[in-house]
XYZ file of C-alpha atoms in Angstrom:
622
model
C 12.355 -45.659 -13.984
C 12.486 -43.520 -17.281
C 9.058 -42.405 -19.177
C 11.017 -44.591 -21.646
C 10.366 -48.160 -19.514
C 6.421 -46.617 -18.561
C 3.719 -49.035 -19.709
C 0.744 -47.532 -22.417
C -1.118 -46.709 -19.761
C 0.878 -44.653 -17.568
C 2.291 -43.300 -21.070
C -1.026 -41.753 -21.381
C -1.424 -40.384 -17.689
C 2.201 -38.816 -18.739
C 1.406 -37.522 -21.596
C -1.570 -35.714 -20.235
C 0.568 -34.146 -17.166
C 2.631 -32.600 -19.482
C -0.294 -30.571 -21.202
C -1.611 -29.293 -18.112
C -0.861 -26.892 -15.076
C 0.777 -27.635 -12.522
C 2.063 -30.602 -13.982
C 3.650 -29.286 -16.814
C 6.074 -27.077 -14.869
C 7.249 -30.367 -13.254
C 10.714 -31.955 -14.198
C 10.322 -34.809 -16.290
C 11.441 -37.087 -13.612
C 8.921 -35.629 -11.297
C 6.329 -36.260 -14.087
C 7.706 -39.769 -14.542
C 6.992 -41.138 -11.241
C 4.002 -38.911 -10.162
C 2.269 -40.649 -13.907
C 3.227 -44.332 -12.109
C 1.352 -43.308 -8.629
C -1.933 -42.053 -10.273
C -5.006 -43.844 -9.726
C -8.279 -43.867 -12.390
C -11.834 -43.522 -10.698
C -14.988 -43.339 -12.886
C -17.700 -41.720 -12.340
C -21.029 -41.955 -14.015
C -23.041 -38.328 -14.309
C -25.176 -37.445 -11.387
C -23.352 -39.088 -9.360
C -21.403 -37.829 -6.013
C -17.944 -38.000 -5.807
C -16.945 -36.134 -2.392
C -19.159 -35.491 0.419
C -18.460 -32.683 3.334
C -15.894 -33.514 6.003
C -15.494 -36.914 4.310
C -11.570 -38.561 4.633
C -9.995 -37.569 2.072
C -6.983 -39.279 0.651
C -5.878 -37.924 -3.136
C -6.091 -34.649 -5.199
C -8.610 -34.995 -7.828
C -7.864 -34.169 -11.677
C -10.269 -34.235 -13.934
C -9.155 -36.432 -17.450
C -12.520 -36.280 -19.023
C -15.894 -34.781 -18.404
C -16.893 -31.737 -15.917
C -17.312 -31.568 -12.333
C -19.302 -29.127 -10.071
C -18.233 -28.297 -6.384
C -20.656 -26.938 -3.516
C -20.543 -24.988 -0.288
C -21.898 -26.590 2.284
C -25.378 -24.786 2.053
C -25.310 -26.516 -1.449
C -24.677 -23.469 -3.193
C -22.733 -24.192 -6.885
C -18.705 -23.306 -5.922
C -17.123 -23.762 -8.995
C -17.338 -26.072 -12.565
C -14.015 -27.684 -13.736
C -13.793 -29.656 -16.646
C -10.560 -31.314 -18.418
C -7.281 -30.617 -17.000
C -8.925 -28.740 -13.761
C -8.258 -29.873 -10.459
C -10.183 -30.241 -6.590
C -9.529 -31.616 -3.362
C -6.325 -29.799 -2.760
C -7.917 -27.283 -0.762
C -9.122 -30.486 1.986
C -5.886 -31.959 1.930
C -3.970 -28.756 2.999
C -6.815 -28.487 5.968
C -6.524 -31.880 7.777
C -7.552 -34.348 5.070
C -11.128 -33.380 5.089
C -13.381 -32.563 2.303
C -14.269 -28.635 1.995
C -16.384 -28.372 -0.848
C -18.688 -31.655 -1.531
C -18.388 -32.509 -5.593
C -19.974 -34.324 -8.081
C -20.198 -35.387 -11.655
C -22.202 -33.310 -14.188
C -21.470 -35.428 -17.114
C -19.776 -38.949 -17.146
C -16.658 -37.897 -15.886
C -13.047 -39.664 -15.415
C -10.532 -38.793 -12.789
C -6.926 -39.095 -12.408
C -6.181 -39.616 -8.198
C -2.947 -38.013 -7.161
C -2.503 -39.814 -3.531
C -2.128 -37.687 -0.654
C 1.559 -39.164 0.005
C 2.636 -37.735 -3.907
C 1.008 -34.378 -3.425
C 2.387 -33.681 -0.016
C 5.999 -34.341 -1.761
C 5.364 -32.276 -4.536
C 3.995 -29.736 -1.871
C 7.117 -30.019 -0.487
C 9.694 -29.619 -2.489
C 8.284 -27.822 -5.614
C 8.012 -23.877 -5.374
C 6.007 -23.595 -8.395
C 3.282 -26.648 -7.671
C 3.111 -25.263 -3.957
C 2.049 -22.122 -4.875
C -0.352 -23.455 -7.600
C -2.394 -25.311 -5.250
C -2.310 -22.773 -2.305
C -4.110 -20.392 -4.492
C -6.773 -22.581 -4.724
C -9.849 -22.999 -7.451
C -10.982 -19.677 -5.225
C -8.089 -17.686 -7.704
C -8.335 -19.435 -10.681
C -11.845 -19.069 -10.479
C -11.846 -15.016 -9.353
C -14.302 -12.564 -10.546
C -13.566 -10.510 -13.679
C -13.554 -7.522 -11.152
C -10.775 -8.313 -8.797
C -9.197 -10.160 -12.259
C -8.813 -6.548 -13.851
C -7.173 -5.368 -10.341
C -4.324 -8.411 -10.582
C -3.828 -7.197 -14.609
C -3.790 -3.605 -13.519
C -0.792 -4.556 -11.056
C 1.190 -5.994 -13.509
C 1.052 -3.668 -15.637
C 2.657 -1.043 -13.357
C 4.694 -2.633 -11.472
C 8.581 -2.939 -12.274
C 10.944 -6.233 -12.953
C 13.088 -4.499 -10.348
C 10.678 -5.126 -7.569
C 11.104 -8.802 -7.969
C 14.669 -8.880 -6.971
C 15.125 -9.802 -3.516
C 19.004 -11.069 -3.740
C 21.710 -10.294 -5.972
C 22.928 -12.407 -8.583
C 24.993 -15.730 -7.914
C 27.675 -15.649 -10.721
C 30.580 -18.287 -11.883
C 33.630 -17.624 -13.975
C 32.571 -19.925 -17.366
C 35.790 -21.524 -17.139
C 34.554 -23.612 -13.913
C 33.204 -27.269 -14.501
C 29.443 -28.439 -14.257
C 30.598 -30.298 -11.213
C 31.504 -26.972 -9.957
C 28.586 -24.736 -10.789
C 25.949 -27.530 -9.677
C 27.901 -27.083 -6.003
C 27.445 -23.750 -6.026
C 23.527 -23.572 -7.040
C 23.187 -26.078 -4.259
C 25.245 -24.120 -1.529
C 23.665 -20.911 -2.638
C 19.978 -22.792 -3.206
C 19.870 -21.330 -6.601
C 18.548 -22.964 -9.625
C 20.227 -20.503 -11.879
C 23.305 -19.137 -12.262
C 24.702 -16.205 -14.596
C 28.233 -16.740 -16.064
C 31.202 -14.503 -16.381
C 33.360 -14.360 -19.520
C 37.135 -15.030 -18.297
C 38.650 -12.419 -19.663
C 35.960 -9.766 -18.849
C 34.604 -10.904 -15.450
C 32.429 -7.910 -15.441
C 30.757 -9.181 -19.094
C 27.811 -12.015 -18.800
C 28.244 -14.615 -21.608
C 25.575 -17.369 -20.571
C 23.382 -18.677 -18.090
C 23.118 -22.204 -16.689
C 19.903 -23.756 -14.886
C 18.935 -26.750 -12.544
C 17.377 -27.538 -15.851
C 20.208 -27.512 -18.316
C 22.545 -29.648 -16.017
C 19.477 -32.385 -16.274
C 18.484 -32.604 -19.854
C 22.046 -31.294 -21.119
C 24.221 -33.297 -19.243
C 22.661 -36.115 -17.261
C 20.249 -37.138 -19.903
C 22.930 -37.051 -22.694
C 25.441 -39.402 -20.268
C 28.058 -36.706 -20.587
C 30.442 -36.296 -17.431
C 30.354 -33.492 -14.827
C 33.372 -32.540 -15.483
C 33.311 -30.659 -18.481
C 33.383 -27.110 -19.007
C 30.005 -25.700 -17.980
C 30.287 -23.476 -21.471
C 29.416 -26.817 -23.234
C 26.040 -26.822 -21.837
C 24.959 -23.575 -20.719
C 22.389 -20.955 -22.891
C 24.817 -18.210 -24.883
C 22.664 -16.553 -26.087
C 21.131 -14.576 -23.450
C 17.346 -12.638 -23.334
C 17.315 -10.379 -20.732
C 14.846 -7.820 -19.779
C 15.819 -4.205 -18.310
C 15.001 -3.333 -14.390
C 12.651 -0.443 -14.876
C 10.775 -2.597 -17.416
C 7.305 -3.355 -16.659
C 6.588 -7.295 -15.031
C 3.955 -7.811 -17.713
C 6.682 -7.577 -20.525
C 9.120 -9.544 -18.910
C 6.044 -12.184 -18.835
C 5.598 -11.537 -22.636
C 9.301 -12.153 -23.318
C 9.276 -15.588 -20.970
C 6.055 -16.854 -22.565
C 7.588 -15.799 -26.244
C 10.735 -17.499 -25.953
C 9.596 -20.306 -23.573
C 11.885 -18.787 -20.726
C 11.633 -20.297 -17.179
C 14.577 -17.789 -15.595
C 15.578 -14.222 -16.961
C 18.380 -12.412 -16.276
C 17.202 -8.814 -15.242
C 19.926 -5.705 -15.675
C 20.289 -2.295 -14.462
C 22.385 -0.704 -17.874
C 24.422 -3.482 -18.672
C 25.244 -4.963 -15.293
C 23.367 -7.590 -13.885
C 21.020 -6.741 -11.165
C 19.451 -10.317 -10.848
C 17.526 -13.656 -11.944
C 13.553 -13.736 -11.942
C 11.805 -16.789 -12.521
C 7.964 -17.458 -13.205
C 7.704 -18.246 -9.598
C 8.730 -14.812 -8.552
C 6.283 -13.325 -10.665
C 3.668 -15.313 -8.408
C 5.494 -14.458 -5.023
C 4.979 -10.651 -6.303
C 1.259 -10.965 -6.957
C 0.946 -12.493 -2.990
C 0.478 -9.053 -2.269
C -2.600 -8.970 -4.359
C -6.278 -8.845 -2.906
C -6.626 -12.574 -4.756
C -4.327 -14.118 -3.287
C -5.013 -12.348 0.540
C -8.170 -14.100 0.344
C -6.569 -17.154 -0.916
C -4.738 -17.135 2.236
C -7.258 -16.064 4.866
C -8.989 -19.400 4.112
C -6.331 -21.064 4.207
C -5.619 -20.521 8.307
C -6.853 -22.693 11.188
C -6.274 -20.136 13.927
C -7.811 -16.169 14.554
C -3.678 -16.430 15.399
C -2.977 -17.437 12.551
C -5.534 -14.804 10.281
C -4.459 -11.836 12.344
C -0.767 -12.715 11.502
C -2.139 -11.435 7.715
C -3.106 -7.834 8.940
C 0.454 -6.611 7.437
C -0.285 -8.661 4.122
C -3.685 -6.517 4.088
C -2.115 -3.218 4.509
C 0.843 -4.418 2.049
C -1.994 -4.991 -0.299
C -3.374 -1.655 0.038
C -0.757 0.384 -0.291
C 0.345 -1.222 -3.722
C -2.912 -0.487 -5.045
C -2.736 3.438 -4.349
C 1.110 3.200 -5.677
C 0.095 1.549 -8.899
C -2.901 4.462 -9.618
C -6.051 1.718 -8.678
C -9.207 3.972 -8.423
C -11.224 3.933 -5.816
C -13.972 1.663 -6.627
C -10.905 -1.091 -7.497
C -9.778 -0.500 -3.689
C -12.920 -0.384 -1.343
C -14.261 -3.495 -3.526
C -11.061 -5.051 -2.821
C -10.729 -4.181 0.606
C -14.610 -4.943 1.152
C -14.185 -8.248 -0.451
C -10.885 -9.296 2.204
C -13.312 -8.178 5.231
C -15.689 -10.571 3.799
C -13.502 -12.918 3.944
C -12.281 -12.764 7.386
C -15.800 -12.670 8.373
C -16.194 -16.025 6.833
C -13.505 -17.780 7.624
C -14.348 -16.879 11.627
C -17.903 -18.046 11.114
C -16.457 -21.813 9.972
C -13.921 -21.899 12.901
C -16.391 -20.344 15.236
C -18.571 -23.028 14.158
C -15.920 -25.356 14.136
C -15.692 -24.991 17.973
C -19.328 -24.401 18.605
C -20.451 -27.036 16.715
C -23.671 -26.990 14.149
C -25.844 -23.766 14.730
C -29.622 -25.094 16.310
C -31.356 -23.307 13.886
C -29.892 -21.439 10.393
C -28.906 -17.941 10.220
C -27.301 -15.273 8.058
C -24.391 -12.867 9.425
C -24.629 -9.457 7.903
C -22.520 -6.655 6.654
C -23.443 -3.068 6.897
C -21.804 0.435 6.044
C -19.430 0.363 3.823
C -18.421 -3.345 3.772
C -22.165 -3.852 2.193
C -21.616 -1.125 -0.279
C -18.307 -2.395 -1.574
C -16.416 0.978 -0.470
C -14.376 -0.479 2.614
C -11.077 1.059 3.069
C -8.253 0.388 5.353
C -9.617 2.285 8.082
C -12.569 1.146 9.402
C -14.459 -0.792 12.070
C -16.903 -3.266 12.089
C -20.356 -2.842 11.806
C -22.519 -6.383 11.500
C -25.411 -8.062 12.527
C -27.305 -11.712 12.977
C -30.937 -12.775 11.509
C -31.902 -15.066 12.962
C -34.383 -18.118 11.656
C -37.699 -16.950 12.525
C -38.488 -20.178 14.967
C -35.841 -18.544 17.188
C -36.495 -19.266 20.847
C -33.847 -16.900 22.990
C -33.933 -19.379 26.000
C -33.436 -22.319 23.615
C -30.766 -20.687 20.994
C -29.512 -17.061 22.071
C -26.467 -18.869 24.386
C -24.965 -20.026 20.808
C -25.413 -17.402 18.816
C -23.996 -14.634 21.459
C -21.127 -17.173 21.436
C -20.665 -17.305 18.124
C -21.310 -13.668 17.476
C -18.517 -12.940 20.323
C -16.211 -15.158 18.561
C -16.544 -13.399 15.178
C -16.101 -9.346 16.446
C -13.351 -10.338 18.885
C -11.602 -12.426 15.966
C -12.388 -9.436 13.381
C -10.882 -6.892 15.759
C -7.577 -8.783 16.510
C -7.251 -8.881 12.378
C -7.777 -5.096 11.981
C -11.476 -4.500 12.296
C -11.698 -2.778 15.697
C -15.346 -3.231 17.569
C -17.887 -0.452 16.945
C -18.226 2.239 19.387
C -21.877 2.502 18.544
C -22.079 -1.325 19.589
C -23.519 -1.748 15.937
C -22.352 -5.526 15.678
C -23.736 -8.895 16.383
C -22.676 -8.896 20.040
C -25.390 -6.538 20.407
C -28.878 -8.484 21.315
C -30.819 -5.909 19.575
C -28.845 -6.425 16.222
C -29.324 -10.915 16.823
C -33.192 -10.910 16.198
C -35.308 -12.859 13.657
C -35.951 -12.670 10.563
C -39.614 -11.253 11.473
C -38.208 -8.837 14.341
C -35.516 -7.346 11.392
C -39.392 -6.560 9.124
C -40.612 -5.138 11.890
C -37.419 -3.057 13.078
C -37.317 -1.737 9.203
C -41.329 -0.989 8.660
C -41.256 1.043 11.992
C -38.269 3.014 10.752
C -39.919 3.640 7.505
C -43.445 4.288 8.850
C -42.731 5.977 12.003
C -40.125 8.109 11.085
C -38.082 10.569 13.595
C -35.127 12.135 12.294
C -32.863 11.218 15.689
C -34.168 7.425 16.033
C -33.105 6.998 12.117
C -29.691 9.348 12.716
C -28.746 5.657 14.708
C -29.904 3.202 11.874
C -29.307 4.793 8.413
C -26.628 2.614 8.254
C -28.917 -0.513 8.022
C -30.080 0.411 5.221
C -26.571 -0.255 3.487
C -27.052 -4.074 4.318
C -25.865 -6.895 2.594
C -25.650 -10.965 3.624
C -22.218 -12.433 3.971
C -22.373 -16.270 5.215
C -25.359 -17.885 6.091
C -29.073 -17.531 4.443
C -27.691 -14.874 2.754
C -31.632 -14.885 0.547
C -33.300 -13.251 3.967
C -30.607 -10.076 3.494
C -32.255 -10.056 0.366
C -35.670 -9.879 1.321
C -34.912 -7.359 3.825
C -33.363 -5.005 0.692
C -36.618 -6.036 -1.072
C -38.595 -5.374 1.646
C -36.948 -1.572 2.283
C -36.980 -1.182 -1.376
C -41.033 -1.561 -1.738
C -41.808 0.297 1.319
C -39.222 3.556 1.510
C -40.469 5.358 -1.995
C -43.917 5.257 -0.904
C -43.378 7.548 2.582
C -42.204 10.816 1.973
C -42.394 11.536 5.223
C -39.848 9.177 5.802
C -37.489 10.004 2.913
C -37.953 13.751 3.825
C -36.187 12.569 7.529
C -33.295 10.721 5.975
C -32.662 13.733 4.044
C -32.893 15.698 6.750
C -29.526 13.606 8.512
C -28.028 13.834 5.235
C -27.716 17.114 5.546
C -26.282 17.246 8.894
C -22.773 16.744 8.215
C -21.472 19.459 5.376
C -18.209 19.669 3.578
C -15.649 21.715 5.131
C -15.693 25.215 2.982
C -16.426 27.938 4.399
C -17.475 31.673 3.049
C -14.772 32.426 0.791
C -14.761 28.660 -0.448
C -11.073 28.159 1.962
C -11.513 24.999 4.648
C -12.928 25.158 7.557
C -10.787 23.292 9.726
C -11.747 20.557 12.366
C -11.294 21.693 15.746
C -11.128 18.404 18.124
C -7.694 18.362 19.930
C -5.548 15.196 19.140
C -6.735 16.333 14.993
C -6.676 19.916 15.282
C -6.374 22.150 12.033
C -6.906 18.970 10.079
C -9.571 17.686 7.441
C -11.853 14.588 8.399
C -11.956 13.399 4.949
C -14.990 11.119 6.041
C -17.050 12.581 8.277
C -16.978 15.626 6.071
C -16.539 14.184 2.615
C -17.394 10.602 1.516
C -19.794 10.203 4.589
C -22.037 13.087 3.489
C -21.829 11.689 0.053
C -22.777 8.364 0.419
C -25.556 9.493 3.014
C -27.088 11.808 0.189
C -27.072 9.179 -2.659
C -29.039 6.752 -0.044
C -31.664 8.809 0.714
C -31.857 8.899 -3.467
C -31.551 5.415 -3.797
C -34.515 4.833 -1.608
C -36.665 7.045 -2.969
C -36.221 4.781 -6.214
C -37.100 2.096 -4.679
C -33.434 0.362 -5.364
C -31.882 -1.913 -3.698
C -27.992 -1.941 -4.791
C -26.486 -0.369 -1.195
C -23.235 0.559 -3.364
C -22.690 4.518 -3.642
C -21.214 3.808 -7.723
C -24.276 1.726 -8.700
C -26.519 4.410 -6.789
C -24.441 7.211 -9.185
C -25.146 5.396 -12.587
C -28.827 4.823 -11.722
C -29.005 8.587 -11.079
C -27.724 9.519 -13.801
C -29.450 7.125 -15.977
C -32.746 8.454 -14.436
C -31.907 12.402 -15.214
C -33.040 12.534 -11.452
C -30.292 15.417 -10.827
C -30.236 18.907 -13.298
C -28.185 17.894 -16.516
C -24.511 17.066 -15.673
C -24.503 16.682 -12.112
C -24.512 13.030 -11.509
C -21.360 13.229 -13.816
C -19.912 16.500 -11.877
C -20.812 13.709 -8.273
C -19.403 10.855 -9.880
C -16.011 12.784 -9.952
C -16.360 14.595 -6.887
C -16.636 11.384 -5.258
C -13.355 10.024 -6.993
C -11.741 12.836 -5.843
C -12.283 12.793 -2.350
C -12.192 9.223 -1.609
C -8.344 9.167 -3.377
C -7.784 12.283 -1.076
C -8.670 9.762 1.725
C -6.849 6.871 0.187
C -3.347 8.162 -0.551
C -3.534 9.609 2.949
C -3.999 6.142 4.656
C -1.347 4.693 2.221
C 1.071 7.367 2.699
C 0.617 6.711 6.707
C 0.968 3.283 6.504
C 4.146 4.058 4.244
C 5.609 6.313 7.473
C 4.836 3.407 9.637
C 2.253 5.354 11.517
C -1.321 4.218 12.468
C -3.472 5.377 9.380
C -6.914 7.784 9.884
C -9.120 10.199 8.081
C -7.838 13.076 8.878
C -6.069 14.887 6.157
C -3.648 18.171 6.730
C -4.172 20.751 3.985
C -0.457 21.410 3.890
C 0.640 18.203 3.518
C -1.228 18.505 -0.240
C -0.311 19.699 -3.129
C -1.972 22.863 -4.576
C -3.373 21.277 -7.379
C -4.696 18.817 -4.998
C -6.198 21.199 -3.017
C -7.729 23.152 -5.759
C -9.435 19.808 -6.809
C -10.236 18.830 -3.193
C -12.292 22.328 -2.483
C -13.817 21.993 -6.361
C -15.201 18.578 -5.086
C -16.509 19.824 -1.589
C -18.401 22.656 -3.630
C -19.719 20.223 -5.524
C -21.182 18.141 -2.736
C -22.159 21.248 -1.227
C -24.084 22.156 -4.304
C -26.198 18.380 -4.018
C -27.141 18.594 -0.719
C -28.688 22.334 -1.022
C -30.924 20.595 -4.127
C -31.399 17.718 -1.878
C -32.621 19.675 0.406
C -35.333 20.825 -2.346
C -35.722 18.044 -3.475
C -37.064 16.163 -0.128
C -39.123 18.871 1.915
C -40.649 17.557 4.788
C-alpha cells in the first residue's frame, strides 16, 4: 500500500515518523507500512505503564506528553517527552522490561510491535544502531558528551573508509548499476565519465533508483545518467569527520564521496560516522549492558583498549581518560552484579558494592586491578546471608578479571570477608582508623578512604564519606600518620635533579610512573582533602578546593595541577603506545624512549611533587 491509499489516521502516525529519529531515516515504504502496524495506548498521568521483568511486546514512542523511567531501586533513569522512545532496551534482552515507566503528565503512545521492530532491527543499519545505543547515549552526561565532540573533531574522513569505492561506467543502465549495488551490497555507487574513466561525473544511491525511477514509473532500462546526482559534494580525506557532518547536514547528504587529490578514495554515509564513534567510551558502555554472558562482556576488552588508545591519539587530557575509563569499569561492575543476581536470584537482605582507588576517584586508566568491597545491610546475619553474598562477590571479581580487571594482590576486593561487613562494622572499621591511628595499619587502608558506591544502596557509601569527612579534620594525630605514608614513596630525582632509576629485574633502568609519580600525588592531596573535612575522593576536585582555599603558598596548587597533567600523560601515552606495539601495557616508563622535551617536563613535574611533599611534611607534624 502507498502513504497515498493510508487512512487519516495512519496519515497522522506517518506524518509524525517522518519528523522524528529513527524514523525519519527510514525509506518511505518502510515508513508506510511501519505507520499501518502502530498501535495507540493512553495513558492518564500518574499512572504506570511498564513494570520490571513484565512481558513485553512493542517499543514505546511517546506522541504526546512525558514519561519517566526507573531502575529497579526506583531511582529516576531518564525523562522523554515527544518524539522519545523506551522499551527497546527489554526487547533486545529477552522481551522483558528493564527499566519500569510511567506517565508524568497525560501522555499518548504510539506501540511499535515487537514483530515490526525486530524487522527494522534487521534489516536497517541506521535504526539498528539507533536503538542499540540506547536512552543510556542519548541521555549521556555533558562530561563524556564533550569527550564524543572532542573525537570528532580530530579525527579524519579517511579513517572511515574501510573498502574502496564500487564504480560504474555512466553509460551502463539502472538495471545494471542496481545489480551491481546488490552483488557488491552497496547502496551507493560513484560513476565514471566514458570518455575519462579516471574522472567521477555523478553518484547514484539505493535512494535515487526508488524515488527517481520506481516512483516516477520510468523503466530500468534507461541510462543511469538520467537519474543519478551530477553535481557532486565531496569532502577531502584528511578533512576533519565533524566537517564532513557539517557539509551532509548543510546539503541534506545521506552518502559523500570522500577523495584523496582528485581521485576517489571512497563513500561515507551517516551510518559510518556512527560505526566510527563505536569506539567511543559512550557507546562501550552502551554495549557492556547490552551482553547476557561474562563471555560475552570479556569479548569487549579489545573495544576498551581500542577506546583508549583513540583518546591519547586525538590529545584527550587526562581527566577526559581516567573518567572515561573509570566510568566503563563501572559499568562492567554493574552489569555482573544484574547477571550475578540473575543466577543467584534476589539478594536476602540489600547491599551496596563499592569502588575504591582510583575507580572511586574517577582517575582509572587502562592498567589497573580491582579494588572493591560489599556493605552489607546492617541486620546481616553471616550464617543466614554470607553463603550469597561470597557467591555473588566471587561472581563479580572473577567476571571483572576475565574483562581486564585482574584480582588484587592485596586481596582488597569483595571476596575478602573482612571487606563484606555491615554497614555498622564499615563505622567502626573507619572510626578505629581515624582514632587509633598507626602509620603501618593505615599504610593497608588509605585506599578506603577513596570510596565511592557503584550498584546497590549506593546512600550508605555516602554516609561512610560523611562519616570520614566529620571525623578525620578533628585528629591530627591521625592526619599527621597519613602524611607520614604519603611521604613514603618519592619521585624518582635524585641529587643533581637526573632519575633515579628503578632497580627490580624484569623493569630494570625504567621509571614506575605510578608508584613514583601519580601514586605519591594522589596520596598527598588525600591526606589534604581530609584535613578539610571533604568528601569528593577525586584528586582534580581535591586540586581546585586547594587552591580555592590558598591552603598551599601562592601558585602551587596551579604549579600541582600541571605537574599532575604531566605525569599522568607520561603514563598514558606509554600504555597507549604499548597497546599500539601489541604488547601488554604497564607503568613503567624508559627515559630513552622520551623525548627531551618530555623529559625536561617530566623531571620539572617530579621537582614539583618533590617540593609538596617536603611542605607536607611541615605542614602535618606529628
Amino acid at each position: 500500500m502507498s502513504s497515498d491509499q493510508l487512512e487519516i489516521e495512519q496519515l497522522e502516525v506517518l506524518s509524525f515518523l517522518q519528523r522524528h529519529s529513527p524514523f525519519q531515516e527510514l525509506s518511505l515504504p518502510e515508513q508506510t507500512t511501519l505507520a499501518q502496524q502502530i498501535d495507540v495506548a493512553y495513558y492518564r498521568a500518574g499512572s504506570e505503564i511498564l513494570t520490571y521483568n513484565a512481558p513485553l511486546d512493542a517499543l514505546y514512542v511517546i506522541r504526546s506528553g512525558v514519561v519517566e523511567t526507573f531502575r529497579r531501586n526506583g531511582d529516576l533513569y531518564n525523562r522523554i517527552a515527544e518524539g522519545g522512545l523506551f522499551g527497546e532496551q527489554g526487547l533486545l534482552r529477552g522481551k522483558k522490561v528493564r527499566f519500569p515507566a510511567r506517565a508524568l503528565e497525560d501522555t499518548l503512545i504510539y506501540l511499535v510491535p515487537a514483530v515490526a521492530f525486530e524487522q527494522l532491527f534487521d534489516n536497517n543499519e541506521f535504526f539498528a544502531d539507533y536503538v542499540e545505543v540506547g536512552d543510556a547515549m542519548r541521555r549521556a552526561t555533558p562530561r563524556l558528551a564533550k569527550a564524543a565532540d572532542h573525537q570528532l573533531m580530530s579525527a579524519q574522513v579517511c579513517e572511515l573508509i574501510n573498502r574502496e569505492p564500487v564504480m560504474l561506467s555512466a553509460d551502463a543502465t539502472v538495471y545494471e548499476a542496481a545489480a551491481l549495488m546488490r552483488e557488491a551490497s552497496v547502496s551507493c555507487l560513484l560513476l565514471t565519465d566514458p570518455a575519462k574513466p579516471e574522472h567521477i561525473c555523478g553518484l547514484i544511491t539505493d535512494r535515487d533508483i526508488r524515488n527517481r525511477l520506481v516512483a516516477a514509473g520510468l523503466q530500468s532500462d534507461i541510462n543511469v545518467q538520467q537519474i543519478m546526482t551530477r553535481e557532486l559534494v565531496t569532502v577531502q580525506a584528511e578533512q576533519f569527520v565533524f566537517e564532513a557532518m557539517i557539509i551532509m547536514l548543510r546539503h541534506n547528504l545521506h552518502h559523500l564521496p570522500v577523495l584523496q587529490q582528485h581521485k576517489a578514495l571512497g563513500v561515507i554515509a551517516i551510518a559510518d560516522i556512527i560505526r566510527h564513534e563505536s569506539n567511543n567510551s559512550l557507546y562501550i558502555v552502551s554495549s557492556i549492558y547490552q551482553q547476557q554472558t561474562v563471555a560475552e562482556l570479556a569479548q569487549l576488552r579489545p573495544a576498551v583498549q581500542a577506546c583508549f588508545v583513540r583518546m591519547v591519539n586525538e590529545d584527550a587530557n587526562s581527566q577526559m581518560i581516567g573518567s572515561a575509563m573509570a566510568t566503563i569499569g563501572r559499568s562492567f561492575k554493574q552489569r555482573l552484579l544484574e547477571l550475578a543476581e540473575q543466577q543467584l536470584g534476589p539478594p536476602p537482605i540489600p547491599y551496596c558494592f563499592v569502588a575504591l582507588g582510583s575507580m572511586a576517584r574517577d582517575e582509572q586508566l587502562i592498567v589497573t586491578d580491582q579494588d572493591n568491597a560489599l556493605i552489607l545491610d546492617d541486620r546481616y546475619v553471616a550464617e543466614q546471608h554470607d553463603a550469597y553474598f561470597a557467591a555473588l562477590a566471587n561472581f563479580v571479581c572473577q567476571g571483572l578479571d576475565q574483562c581486564g580487571y585482574p584480582l588484587c594482590t592485596g586481596n582488597i576486593m569483595a571476596t575478602n570477608p573482612r571487606w563484606r561487613q555491615p554497614l555498622k562494622v564499615w563505622h567502626q572499621y573507619f572510626s578505629d582508623w581515624i582514632l587509633k591511628p598507626a602509620p603501618e595499619k593505615l599504610l593497608h587502608s588509605n585506599i578506603f578512604f577513596d570510596l565511592d558506591g557503584v550498584w546497590g544502596e549506593n546512600q550508605w557509601a555516602t554516609q561512610l564519606n560523611q562519616h570520614i569527612a566529620q571525623q578525620a579534620p578533628l585528629h591530627k594525630t591521625f592526619l599527621a600518620s597519613m602524611a607520614r605514608n604519603a611521604l613514603l614513596r618519592t619521585p624518582p630525582l635524585g641529587f643533581f635533579q637526573d632519575f633515579v632509576m628503578d632497580e627490580d629485574g624484569k623493569h630494570n633502568k625504567s621509571l614506575n610512573i605510578k608508584r613514583r609519580g601519580t601514586a605519591p600525588l594522589a596520596d598527598l592531596l588525600r591526606v589534604y582533602a581530609l584535613s578539610l573535612g571533604f568528601d569528593n575522593p577525586s584528586s582534580y576536585q581535591r586540586l581546585a578546593r586547594l587552591s580555592k582555599l590558598n591552603i598551599l603558598p601562592k601558585g602551587r596548587a596551579d604549579d600541582l595541577r600541571d605537574a599532575y597533567e604531566v605525569i599522568a600523560m607520561t603514563r598514558i601515552r606509554h600504555q597507549a603506545a604499548m597497546l599500539q606495539q601489541q604488547q601488554n601495557p604497564d607503568n613503567n616508563v624508559l627515559p630513552e624512549q622520551l623525548s627531551e622535551f618530555e623529559r625536561k617536563h617530566l623531571k620539572a613535574a617530579f621537582q614539583v611533587l618533590a617540593n609538596a611533599q617536603k611542605f607536607l611534611k611541615f605542614h602535618f607534624q606529628a
